[in-house]
Amino acid sequence: MPGAKAQDRVNDFVVKIATVNGTGSASANGLLMKAIFRSGVPVVGKNYFPSNIQGLPTWYEIRVTRDAHRARAGHTDIMVALNAETYARDLAELASGGYFIYDSTWPRAALLMRDDVTVIGVPLARLCNDSFQGVRTRILMKNICYAGVLAALCDLDLELIRALLAETYSKKPKLLDANMKAIQLGYDYAREHVSCPLPLRVEKMDATAGHIIIDGNTAAALGCVYAGATVGAWYPITPSTSLMDAYKSFCEKLRIDAETGRKNYIMIQAEDELASIGMVIGASWNGARAFTATSGPGLSLMQEFLGLGYYAEVPAVVFDVQRVGPSTGMPTRTQQADLQSAAYASHGDTRQVCLYPANPEECFEFAVRAFDLAERLQTPVLVLSDLDIGMNDWMCPDFKWDQNYQPDRGKLLDAEQLQKTEHFWRYYDHDNDGIPQRTLPGVHPKGAYFARGSGHSQYGRYTEDSKEYQVVVDRLRKKWLTAARLVPRSIIERSEIKTEIGIVSLGSSDAAVHEARLRLGAQAVHTDYLRVRGFPFSDDVETFLQAHRINFVVEQNRDAQLRSLLIMETGIEKSRLRSILHYNGMPIPASYVYDGVAAMITPERPAAQLVG
């Protein structure tokens, strides 16, 4: 059924695939994305999946973007609607001039009523029923068949797809043949019955050389291995579990002694998150580089042990892959809702060091920096990514590694140093930077001390004396100021034209802000941009805020948690911070940031919904 035609757009469109969870669509979606990437065209993949194992609607969004944008597009140009329950919703979401592809084995005319889109029916089920045996096989092959349809419609190289399948199923020739047969069925049908290619199509480029496709959890796990982490303790929780799975996979390849076959790492699935952080602190106190991965609910359970790590000054690394909250929230949706609970984790006057990666390459980099900072500062360090970074597919530059890297173990005294020391005082500040010396158990008798949370003196002895306690917590404040000089500095991007308008964000909001600034600049709305990468805030944060009359704070939570941290931790006036808040669980699109800034800068433009 023909509708309004899309304008000719090469390497600049969005495909969204609506299926049912548990039907094997992930393989086809990944195949399509890789084929576009191997064509030299930048691409971004976003997976929107339910929290059950199978049966509920799931969507996968592929953004083909010649300009290498990394944010969610916020619109759909081609919808592959294979879930009858969501046909109406999927059709309504399609942009005017778009293409709606559905399985025409069963007529759906009543749900396909839009004059401004083109509806393409492909009898996917019939094609596969006629060509394959077995119910499960037919279902799986139908989800591969639509990849062939899209290959024809978008002008993807079929030989490239064949090569990708050969890589995947090199040891399973029967699966290779079946998958290629299903793809050919869809491809041939589309070529015979539809004018191919569509105006929305892929044309080979050379813009992906030196890049990889990877998710943030895999990147963080690889960073842990490179950092020298040997102990991982965790309790499974979406969306962080795949980080531990990836770490295990890497260790099985890289941490096995070639001669003895002995594993040079330990992984422990604890009974809960409280136990897991306790194991990490215990292993770190004994000298191992240890970590855990969790999300908001798990972080809540870890609060008391994080306070122990802060006051007893024990290194530990926690990866918090944020999801929708509070409580259990929507575990398979993204948000930046743990900023405050992580920053002030535990009770009392506690401030925790936090790092905020914006993409998988920083997940890799910050994993290494987190272990170095934890040992140098002798404190827990929390790395806050989110589901969008952690579990979605990002195109990233090839990771770089310094072969001369040496772990920063901080002020760790060995046996020889202790032998020469007249007195070892565990919590005494020798260097006036708030960081004491530390030892590992059993290294030397002189390195022994009494460990008891916050109830100790600067000499490492038990105390409940008020003055002795205050000496210790005052020194911890000094260490916090030292930490502000050691965390990753903010990234600042300035407009070529002087402006009083600043934008501030962190984490995965960065991709949307980048794209929105380009659109704003094209409308003569010039902005400077600061991306916060660490807490405590480095001094450049307040300098940037004070230099701008208006600072738009872009974040993905309801309660403006980053804005609140900026107010509490800097001297900026509240009136100079304007919130653009996105918290519906979907990754923030550039259009949301653009509309939010434009609505407040140029009132004649349509107002954005700034709080939803």
Coordinates of C-alpha atoms in Angstrom, one line a residue:
M1 CA 0.0 0.0 0.0
P2 CA 1.8 3.2 -1.1
G3 CA 2.0 6.3 1.0
A4 CA 4.0 9.5 1.2
K5 CA 7.5 8.8 -0.1
A6 CA 10.6 9.4 2.0
Q7 CA 13.2 11.7 0.7
D8 CA 16.3 10.1 -0.7
R9 CA 18.6 9.7 2.3
V10 CA 21.8 7.7 2.0
N11 CA 23.4 6.4 5.3
D12 CA 21.0 8.5 7.4
F13 CA 18.0 6.7 8.7
V14 CA 16.6 4.5 11.5
V15 CA 15.4 1.0 11.4
K16 CA 13.4 -0.4 14.3
I17 CA 12.5 -4.1 14.6
A18 CA 9.6 -5.1 16.8
T19 CA 9.5 -8.8 17.8
V20 CA 8.7 -11.0 20.7
N21 CA 11.3 -11.7 23.4
G22 CA 12.8 -15.1 23.2
T23 CA 12.2 -15.8 19.5
G24 CA 15.9 -15.4 18.4
S25 CA 15.7 -12.0 16.8
A26 CA 19.0 -10.9 18.5
S27 CA 21.0 -12.8 16.0
A28 CA 19.4 -11.2 13.0
N29 CA 19.6 -7.7 14.5
G30 CA 23.3 -8.1 15.3
L31 CA 23.9 -9.5 11.8
L32 CA 22.3 -6.4 10.2
M33 CA 24.2 -4.0 12.4
K34 CA 27.5 -5.7 11.7
A35 CA 26.8 -5.7 8.0
I36 CA 26.3 -2.0 8.0
F37 CA 29.4 -1.5 10.1
R38 CA 31.4 -3.7 7.7
S39 CA 30.2 -1.5 4.9
G40 CA 32.2 1.3 6.5
V41 CA 29.1 3.2 7.7
P42 CA 28.8 4.4 11.3
V43 CA 26.0 2.7 13.2
V44 CA 24.4 2.6 16.7
G45 CA 22.3 -0.2 18.1
K46 CA 19.8 0.2 20.9
N47 CA 18.0 -2.8 22.4
Y48 CA 14.7 -2.2 24.3
F49 CA 13.8 -5.5 25.9
P50 CA 11.5 -6.6 28.7
S51 CA 12.5 -8.0 32.1
N52 CA 11.0 -11.4 31.5
I53 CA 12.6 -14.3 29.7
Q54 CA 10.2 -14.6 26.7
G55 CA 6.8 -13.6 25.5
L56 CA 6.7 -9.9 25.9
P57 CA 7.4 -7.2 23.2
T58 CA 11.0 -6.3 22.4
W59 CA 12.5 -3.8 20.0
Y60 CA 15.9 -3.3 18.4
E61 CA 16.8 0.1 16.9
I62 CA 19.6 0.5 14.3
R63 CA 20.6 4.1 13.6
V64 CA 22.6 4.4 10.3
T65 CA 24.4 7.7 10.8
R66 CA 27.0 8.9 8.3
D67 CA 27.9 11.7 10.7
A68 CA 28.8 9.1 13.4
H69 CA 26.2 10.4 15.9
R70 CA 25.9 8.1 19.0
A71 CA 22.6 9.1 20.5
R72 CA 19.2 7.6 20.1
A73 CA 17.5 9.2 17.1
G74 CA 14.1 9.7 18.7
H75 CA 12.3 8.7 15.5
T76 CA 11.8 5.7 13.2
D77 CA 12.0 5.6 9.4
I78 CA 11.6 1.9 8.7
M79 CA 9.6 -0.3 11.1
V80 CA 9.7 -4.1 10.9
A81 CA 6.6 -5.0 12.8
L82 CA 6.6 -8.7 13.6
N83 CA 4.6 -8.6 16.9
A84 CA 0.9 -8.4 16.2
E85 CA 0.3 -7.1 19.7
T86 CA 2.3 -3.9 19.0
Y87 CA 1.2 -3.3 15.4
A88 CA -0.8 -0.2 16.2
R89 CA 1.8 1.3 18.5
D90 CA 4.6 0.5 16.0
L91 CA 2.7 2.1 13.1
A92 CA 1.9 5.2 15.2
E93 CA 5.6 5.6 16.0
L94 CA 6.7 5.6 12.4
A95 CA 7.8 9.0 10.9
S96 CA 5.8 10.4 8.1
G97 CA 7.2 9.1 4.8
G98 CA 8.4 6.0 6.5
Y99 CA 8.1 2.3 5.6
F100 CA 6.1 -0.2 7.6
I101 CA 7.0 -3.8 7.0
Y102 CA 4.9 -6.6 8.4
D103 CA 4.3 -10.4 8.0
S104 CA 1.5 -10.6 5.4
T105 CA 1.0 -14.3 5.9
W106 CA -2.1 -13.2 7.9
P107 CA -4.0 -10.1 6.8
R108 CA -3.7 -7.0 9.1
A109 CA -5.5 -4.4 7.0
A110 CA -7.5 -2.9 9.9
L111 CA -4.3 -2.0 11.7
L112 CA -2.5 -0.5 8.7
M113 CA -4.3 2.7 8.2
R114 CA -1.9 5.6 7.6
D115 CA -1.9 7.6 4.3
D116 CA 1.6 9.1 5.0
V117 CA 3.6 5.9 5.1
T118 CA 4.3 3.0 2.8
V119 CA 3.1 -0.4 4.0
I120 CA 5.1 -3.4 2.7
G121 CA 3.7 -6.9 3.3
V122 CA 6.1 -9.9 3.2
P123 CA 4.7 -13.4 3.9
L124 CA 7.6 -14.3 6.2
A125 CA 5.9 -17.1 8.0
R126 CA 4.7 -18.7 4.8
L127 CA 8.1 -18.5 3.2
C128 CA 9.7 -20.2 6.2
N129 CA 6.9 -22.7 6.7
D130 CA 7.3 -23.9 3.1
S131 CA 11.1 -24.1 3.4
F132 CA 11.8 -25.4 6.9
Q133 CA 10.7 -28.2 9.2
G134 CA 9.8 -27.9 12.9
V135 CA 7.9 -25.2 14.8
R136 CA 11.0 -23.8 16.6
T137 CA 13.1 -23.8 13.4
R138 CA 10.4 -22.0 11.5
I139 CA 10.1 -19.3 14.2
L140 CA 13.9 -18.8 14.3
M141 CA 14.3 -18.7 10.5
K142 CA 11.5 -16.1 10.2
N143 CA 13.6 -13.8 12.3
I144 CA 16.5 -14.3 10.0
C145 CA 14.3 -14.0 6.9
Y146 CA 13.5 -10.4 7.7
A147 CA 17.2 -9.6 7.6
G148 CA 17.2 -10.7 4.0
V149 CA 14.3 -8.4 3.3
L150 CA 16.0 -5.4 4.8
A151 CA 19.2 -6.3 3.0
A152 CA 17.3 -5.9 -0.3
L153 CA 15.4 -2.8 0.7
C154 CA 18.4 -1.0 2.1
D155 CA 20.9 -2.3 -0.5
L156 CA 23.2 -4.2 1.8
D157 CA 25.9 -6.4 0.2
L158 CA 24.6 -10.0 0.4
E159 CA 28.1 -11.4 0.1
L160 CA 29.1 -9.4 3.2
I161 CA 26.2 -10.9 5.1
R162 CA 27.2 -14.4 3.9
A163 CA 30.8 -13.7 5.2
L164 CA 29.5 -12.6 8.6
L165 CA 27.4 -15.8 8.9
A166 CA 30.4 -17.9 7.9
E167 CA 32.3 -16.3 10.8
T168 CA 29.5 -17.0 13.3
Y169 CA 28.7 -20.6 12.2
S170 CA 32.1 -21.7 10.9
K171 CA 31.9 -24.9 13.0
K172 CA 28.2 -25.5 12.3
P173 CA 27.7 -25.8 8.5
K174 CA 24.0 -26.9 8.8
L175 CA 23.2 -23.7 10.7
L176 CA 25.1 -21.7 8.2
D177 CA 23.2 -23.1 5.3
A178 CA 19.8 -22.7 7.0
N179 CA 20.5 -19.1 8.0
M180 CA 21.7 -18.2 4.5
K181 CA 18.7 -19.9 3.0
A182 CA 16.3 -17.9 5.1
I183 CA 18.1 -14.6 4.2
Q184 CA 18.0 -15.5 0.5
L185 CA 14.3 -16.2 0.8
G186 CA 13.6 -12.7 2.2
Y187 CA 16.0 -11.0 -0.2
D188 CA 14.6 -12.6 -3.3
Y189 CA 11.0 -11.9 -2.3
A190 CA 11.7 -8.2 -1.6
R191 CA 13.6 -7.9 -4.9
E192 CA 10.8 -9.5 -6.8
H193 CA 7.8 -7.7 -5.2
V194 CA 9.1 -4.3 -4.0
S195 CA 11.0 -1.5 -5.8
C196 CA 14.5 -2.0 -4.4
P197 CA 16.4 -0.2 -2.9
L198 CA 14.3 2.2 -1.0
P199 CA 15.2 5.9 -0.9
L200 CA 16.5 5.1 2.6
R201 CA 19.6 3.0 1.8
V202 CA 23.2 2.1 2.7
E203 CA 26.0 3.1 0.5
K204 CA 29.6 2.0 1.3
M205 CA 31.8 4.4 3.1
D206 CA 35.2 4.3 4.8
A207 CA 34.2 5.8 8.1
T208 CA 34.6 2.8 10.5
A209 CA 38.2 1.9 10.0
G210 CA 40.0 1.9 13.4
H211 CA 36.7 1.3 15.2
I212 CA 35.0 -1.6 16.9
I213 CA 31.5 -2.4 18.0
I214 CA 31.3 -3.1 21.8
D215 CA 29.1 -2.6 24.8
G216 CA 30.2 -0.8 28.0
N217 CA 29.9 -3.9 30.3
T218 CA 32.3 -5.9 28.1
A219 CA 34.7 -2.9 27.9
A220 CA 34.7 -2.4 31.7
A221 CA 35.4 -6.1 32.2
L222 CA 38.3 -5.9 29.8
G223 CA 39.6 -2.9 31.7
C224 CA 39.4 -4.8 35.0
V225 CA 41.6 -7.6 33.5
Y226 CA 44.1 -5.0 32.2
A227 CA 44.1 -3.2 35.5
G228 CA 45.2 -6.4 37.3
A229 CA 42.0 -7.2 39.1
T230 CA 42.1 -10.8 40.3
V231 CA 39.0 -11.0 42.5
G232 CA 35.4 -10.5 41.4
A233 CA 32.5 -11.0 43.8
W234 CA 28.9 -10.2 42.9
Y235 CA 25.3 -11.1 43.1
P236 CA 23.5 -11.2 39.7
I237 CA 21.4 -8.1 38.9
T238 CA 20.3 -6.6 35.6
P239 CA 21.9 -4.7 33.9
S240 CA 25.3 -5.4 35.5
T241 CA 25.5 -9.2 35.3
S242 CA 27.0 -9.3 31.8
L243 CA 30.0 -7.3 33.1
M244 CA 30.9 -10.2 35.4
D245 CA 30.1 -12.7 32.6
A246 CA 32.5 -10.9 30.3
Y247 CA 35.2 -10.7 33.1
K248 CA 34.9 -14.5 33.6
S249 CA 35.2 -15.0 29.8
F250 CA 38.3 -12.9 29.6
C251 CA 40.0 -14.5 32.6
E252 CA 39.4 -18.0 31.2
K253 CA 41.5 -16.9 28.2
L254 CA 44.0 -14.6 29.8
R255 CA 44.4 -15.7 33.5
I256 CA 45.2 -19.4 33.2
D257 CA 48.7 -20.4 33.9
A258 CA 50.0 -22.0 30.7
E259 CA 52.1 -24.6 32.5
T260 CA 49.9 -25.7 35.4
G261 CA 46.5 -24.8 34.1
R262 CA 45.9 -23.0 37.5
K263 CA 43.4 -20.2 37.5
N264 CA 45.0 -16.9 38.5
Y265 CA 41.7 -15.3 39.5
I266 CA 38.8 -15.8 41.8
M267 CA 35.1 -15.3 41.0
I268 CA 32.5 -15.6 43.8
Q269 CA 28.8 -15.4 43.3
A270 CA 27.7 -14.2 46.8
E271 CA 24.4 -14.8 48.5
D272 CA 23.5 -11.1 48.1
E273 CA 25.0 -7.7 47.3
L274 CA 25.9 -7.0 50.9
A275 CA 28.0 -10.2 51.0
S276 CA 29.7 -9.4 47.7
I277 CA 31.0 -5.9 48.8
G278 CA 32.1 -7.4 52.0
M279 CA 34.2 -10.0 50.1
V280 CA 35.6 -7.2 47.9
I281 CA 36.7 -5.2 50.9
G282 CA 38.2 -8.2 52.6
A283 CA 40.2 -9.2 49.4
S284 CA 41.3 -5.6 48.9
W285 CA 42.5 -5.3 52.5
N286 CA 44.6 -8.4 51.9
G287 CA 46.2 -6.8 48.8
A288 CA 44.2 -8.1 45.9
R289 CA 42.6 -5.8 43.3
A290 CA 39.0 -6.7 43.8
F291 CA 35.7 -5.4 42.5
T292 CA 31.9 -5.9 42.2
A293 CA 29.3 -4.9 39.7
T294 CA 25.7 -4.0 40.7
S295 CA 22.9 -1.6 40.0
G296 CA 20.8 0.7 42.2
P297 CA 19.0 -1.9 44.5
G298 CA 22.3 -3.6 45.1
L299 CA 24.1 -0.3 45.8
S300 CA 21.5 0.4 48.5
L301 CA 22.4 -2.9 50.2
M302 CA 26.1 -2.1 50.1
Q303 CA 25.8 1.2 51.9
E304 CA 27.1 0.1 55.4
F305 CA 30.1 -1.8 53.9
L306 CA 30.9 1.2 51.7
G307 CA 31.0 3.3 54.9
L308 CA 33.4 0.8 56.4
G309 CA 35.6 1.1 53.3
Y310 CA 35.6 4.9 53.6
Y311 CA 36.4 5.1 57.3
A312 CA 38.8 2.1 57.5
E313 CA 40.3 3.4 54.3
V314 CA 40.3 0.2 52.3
P315 CA 40.4 0.2 48.5
A316 CA 37.5 -1.3 46.6
V317 CA 36.0 -0.8 43.1
V318 CA 32.2 -0.9 42.4
F319 CA 30.6 -0.7 39.0
D320 CA 27.1 0.6 39.3
V321 CA 25.3 0.1 35.9
Q322 CA 22.3 2.3 36.6
R323 CA 18.7 1.4 35.8
V324 CA 15.3 2.9 36.4
G325 CA 14.5 3.3 40.1
P326 CA 13.6 3.6 42.9
S327 CA 13.4 0.1 44.4
T328 CA 13.5 -2.6 41.7
G329 CA 12.2 -0.1 39.2
M330 CA 12.3 -1.2 35.5
P331 CA 15.4 -3.4 35.4
T332 CA 15.8 -3.3 31.7
R333 CA 15.4 0.4 31.2
T334 CA 18.1 3.1 31.6
Q335 CA 18.4 6.1 33.9
Q336 CA 21.0 8.1 35.8
A337 CA 19.2 7.8 39.1
D338 CA 22.0 6.7 41.5
L339 CA 24.1 9.9 41.4
Q340 CA 23.3 11.1 44.9
S341 CA 23.1 7.7 46.6
A342 CA 26.6 6.8 45.2
A343 CA 28.2 10.2 46.0
Y344 CA 27.1 10.0 49.7
A345 CA 26.9 6.3 50.1
S346 CA 26.6 5.1 53.7
H347 CA 25.8 7.0 56.9
G348 CA 27.7 9.9 58.6
D349 CA 29.9 12.4 56.8
T350 CA 30.7 10.2 54.0
R351 CA 31.7 11.2 50.4
Q352 CA 32.6 8.5 47.9
V353 CA 34.8 9.0 44.8
C354 CA 32.8 8.5 41.6
L355 CA 33.7 8.2 38.0
Y356 CA 31.3 8.9 35.1
P357 CA 32.1 7.2 31.8
A358 CA 30.2 8.4 28.8
N359 CA 30.8 5.5 26.4
P360 CA 32.4 2.0 26.3
E361 CA 35.9 3.3 25.6
E362 CA 35.8 5.3 28.8
C363 CA 34.4 2.2 30.6
F364 CA 37.6 0.5 29.7
E365 CA 39.8 3.5 30.6
F366 CA 38.0 4.3 33.8
A367 CA 38.1 0.7 35.0
V368 CA 41.9 1.0 35.1
R369 CA 41.8 4.4 36.7
A370 CA 39.3 3.3 39.3
F371 CA 41.7 0.6 40.7
D372 CA 44.6 3.1 40.7
L373 CA 42.6 5.8 42.4
A374 CA 41.2 3.3 45.0
E375 CA 44.7 2.2 46.0
R376 CA 46.2 5.6 45.9
L377 CA 43.4 7.2 47.9
Q378 CA 42.7 4.1 50.0
T379 CA 39.0 4.3 49.5
P380 CA 36.1 2.8 47.6
V381 CA 35.7 4.1 44.0
L382 CA 32.4 3.8 42.2
V383 CA 32.2 3.8 38.4
L384 CA 28.7 4.8 37.3
S385 CA 27.6 3.8 33.8
D386 CA 24.0 2.9 32.9
L387 CA 22.1 0.3 30.9
D388 CA 22.4 2.3 27.7
I389 CA 26.2 2.3 27.9
G390 CA 26.5 -1.1 29.5
M391 CA 24.2 -3.3 27.4
N392 CA 23.8 -1.5 24.0
D393 CA 26.0 -1.6 20.9
W394 CA 28.4 1.4 20.4
M395 CA 30.9 2.1 17.7
C396 CA 34.1 3.1 19.5
P397 CA 37.7 3.8 18.5
D398 CA 40.1 0.9 18.9
F399 CA 41.1 0.8 22.6
K400 CA 44.7 1.9 23.3
W401 CA 46.9 0.4 26.0
D402 CA 50.2 1.6 27.4
Q403 CA 52.5 -1.5 27.5
N404 CA 54.6 0.2 30.2
Y405 CA 51.6 0.6 32.6
Q406 CA 52.4 -0.1 36.2
P407 CA 49.6 -0.2 38.8
D408 CA 49.5 2.7 41.2
R409 CA 49.5 1.0 44.6
G410 CA 49.8 4.3 46.5
K411 CA 51.5 4.5 49.9
L412 CA 51.9 0.8 50.4
L413 CA 54.8 -0.1 52.6
D414 CA 56.7 -3.3 51.9
A415 CA 58.8 -5.4 54.4
E416 CA 62.0 -3.5 53.7
Q417 CA 60.4 -0.1 54.2
L418 CA 58.7 -1.3 57.4
Q419 CA 61.9 -2.7 58.7
K420 CA 63.5 0.8 58.4
T421 CA 60.5 2.6 60.0
E422 CA 60.7 3.5 63.6
H423 CA 56.9 3.7 64.0
F424 CA 54.1 2.7 61.6
W425 CA 51.0 4.7 62.4
R426 CA 48.2 3.5 60.1
Y427 CA 46.1 6.7 60.0
Y428 CA 48.8 9.4 60.4
D429 CA 49.2 12.0 57.7
H430 CA 52.9 12.2 56.9
D431 CA 52.6 14.2 53.7
N432 CA 49.8 16.7 54.5
D433 CA 47.6 15.4 51.6
G434 CA 45.2 13.5 53.8
I435 CA 46.5 10.1 52.6
P436 CA 48.2 7.9 55.2
Q437 CA 50.5 5.0 54.7
R438 CA 49.1 1.4 54.6
T439 CA 50.4 -2.1 54.9
L440 CA 49.2 -5.6 54.0
P441 CA 48.6 -8.3 56.6
G442 CA 51.5 -10.6 57.4
V443 CA 54.2 -8.5 55.5
H444 CA 56.1 -7.5 58.7
P445 CA 55.2 -7.3 62.4
K446 CA 55.8 -3.5 62.4
G447 CA 52.9 -3.2 59.9
A448 CA 50.3 -4.5 62.3
Y449 CA 47.5 -2.1 63.5
F450 CA 44.1 -2.2 65.0
A451 CA 41.3 -2.0 62.3
R452 CA 37.9 -0.8 63.5
G453 CA 35.8 1.3 61.2
S454 CA 35.8 4.9 62.4
G455 CA 36.6 4.1 66.0
H456 CA 40.3 4.5 65.8
S457 CA 42.9 7.2 66.4
Q458 CA 45.4 8.4 63.8
Y459 CA 47.9 5.9 65.3
G460 CA 45.7 3.0 64.4
R461 CA 44.5 2.3 68.0
Y462 CA 41.0 1.8 69.3
T463 CA 39.4 5.0 70.7
E464 CA 36.2 6.6 71.5
D465 CA 37.9 9.9 72.4
S466 CA 36.1 12.9 70.7
K467 CA 39.3 14.8 69.8
E468 CA 41.1 11.7 68.4
Y469 CA 38.0 10.9 66.3
Q470 CA 37.8 14.4 65.0
V471 CA 41.5 14.4 63.9
V472 CA 40.7 11.4 61.7
V473 CA 37.6 12.7 60.1
D474 CA 39.2 16.1 59.5
R475 CA 42.1 14.3 57.7
L476 CA 39.5 12.5 55.6
R477 CA 38.2 15.9 54.5
K478 CA 41.7 16.8 53.4
K479 CA 42.0 13.5 51.5
W480 CA 38.8 14.5 49.7
L481 CA 40.4 17.7 48.5
T482 CA 43.3 15.7 47.2
A483 CA 40.9 13.4 45.4
A484 CA 39.5 16.4 43.5
R485 CA 42.9 16.8 41.9
L486 CA 43.2 13.2 41.0
V487 CA 39.8 12.2 39.4
P488 CA 39.5 12.6 35.7
R489 CA 39.1 16.3 34.7
S490 CA 36.0 17.5 33.0
I491 CA 35.9 17.7 29.2
I492 CA 35.2 21.3 28.1
E493 CA 34.2 22.2 24.5
R494 CA 33.8 25.9 23.7
S495 CA 31.9 27.6 20.9
E496 CA 33.8 29.5 18.4
I497 CA 31.6 32.5 19.2
K498 CA 31.7 33.8 22.8
T499 CA 28.5 32.8 24.6
E500 CA 26.9 33.1 28.0
I501 CA 25.1 29.8 27.6
G502 CA 26.6 26.6 29.0
I503 CA 25.5 23.0 28.9
V504 CA 26.5 20.5 31.6
S505 CA 26.0 16.8 31.5
L506 CA 27.6 13.5 32.4
G507 CA 27.6 9.9 31.3
S508 CA 25.5 8.7 28.4
S509 CA 23.7 12.1 28.1
D510 CA 26.9 13.2 26.3
A511 CA 26.0 11.8 22.9
A512 CA 22.6 13.6 22.8
V513 CA 24.2 16.9 23.9
H514 CA 26.9 16.7 21.2
E515 CA 24.3 16.3 18.5
A516 CA 22.0 18.9 20.0
R517 CA 24.8 21.5 20.1
L518 CA 25.3 21.0 16.3
R519 CA 21.6 21.7 15.7
L520 CA 21.6 24.6 18.0
G521 CA 24.7 26.1 16.4
A522 CA 23.0 25.9 13.0
Q523 CA 20.2 28.0 14.5
A524 CA 22.7 30.6 15.8
V525 CA 22.3 29.4 19.4
H526 CA 25.9 29.0 20.5
T527 CA 26.8 27.0 23.6
D528 CA 29.8 26.0 25.6
Y529 CA 29.8 22.5 27.0
L530 CA 31.2 20.8 30.1
R531 CA 31.0 17.1 30.7
V532 CA 31.6 16.1 34.3
R533 CA 33.7 12.9 34.6
G534 CA 34.5 12.6 38.3
F535 CA 33.3 13.4 41.8
P536 CA 34.6 15.2 43.8
F537 CA 34.3 17.9 41.1
S538 CA 37.6 19.2 39.8
D539 CA 38.1 23.0 40.1
D540 CA 37.3 23.5 36.4
V541 CA 33.6 22.7 37.1
E542 CA 32.9 25.7 39.2
T543 CA 35.0 27.9 36.9
F544 CA 32.9 26.9 34.0
L545 CA 29.6 27.4 35.8
Q546 CA 30.5 30.8 37.1
A547 CA 31.6 31.9 33.5
H548 CA 28.0 31.4 32.1
R549 CA 24.8 33.3 32.8
I550 CA 22.7 30.2 32.2
N551 CA 23.9 26.6 32.6
F552 CA 21.5 23.9 31.3
V553 CA 22.1 20.7 33.3
V554 CA 21.1 17.7 31.2
E555 CA 20.6 14.5 33.1
Q556 CA 18.4 11.4 33.1
N557 CA 16.5 11.4 36.4
R558 CA 13.4 13.1 37.8
D559 CA 14.9 14.9 40.7
A560 CA 17.8 16.8 39.1
Q561 CA 20.5 14.9 41.0
L562 CA 23.5 16.3 39.2
R563 CA 22.1 19.8 39.6
S564 CA 21.7 19.2 43.3
L565 CA 25.3 18.0 43.6
L566 CA 26.5 21.1 41.8
I567 CA 24.6 23.3 44.2
M568 CA 25.9 21.5 47.2
E569 CA 29.5 21.1 46.1
T570 CA 30.1 24.5 44.4
G571 CA 29.3 28.1 45.1
I572 CA 27.1 28.5 42.0
E573 CA 23.7 30.3 42.5
K574 CA 20.8 28.0 42.0
S575 CA 19.1 30.4 39.6
R576 CA 21.9 29.9 37.1
L577 CA 21.3 26.2 36.7
R578 CA 18.4 25.1 34.5
S579 CA 17.4 21.5 34.4
I580 CA 16.6 19.4 31.3
L581 CA 15.4 16.2 32.7
H582 CA 14.7 12.9 30.9
Y583 CA 13.6 9.9 32.9
N584 CA 11.2 7.7 31.0
G585 CA 13.7 4.8 30.8
M586 CA 14.6 5.3 27.2
P587 CA 18.0 6.7 26.2
I588 CA 17.8 10.5 25.8
P589 CA 17.6 11.7 22.2
A590 CA 19.3 14.8 20.8
S591 CA 15.9 16.4 20.0
Y592 CA 15.0 16.5 23.7
V593 CA 18.1 18.5 24.5
Y594 CA 17.6 20.7 21.5
D595 CA 14.0 21.5 22.3
G596 CA 14.8 22.0 26.0
V597 CA 17.4 24.6 25.3
A598 CA 15.5 26.3 22.5
A599 CA 12.4 26.6 24.5
M600 CA 14.1 28.6 27.3
I601 CA 16.4 30.6 25.0
T602 CA 14.0 31.5 22.3
P603 CA 10.4 31.5 23.7
E604 CA 8.8 31.8 20.3
R605 CA 9.8 28.2 19.5
P606 CA 7.7 25.3 20.6
A607 CA 8.2 24.5 24.3
A608 CA 9.8 21.2 25.3
Q609 CA 8.4 19.0 28.0
L610 CA 11.3 19.6 30.3
V611 CA 10.3 17.2 33.1
G612 CA 9.1 14.1 31.4

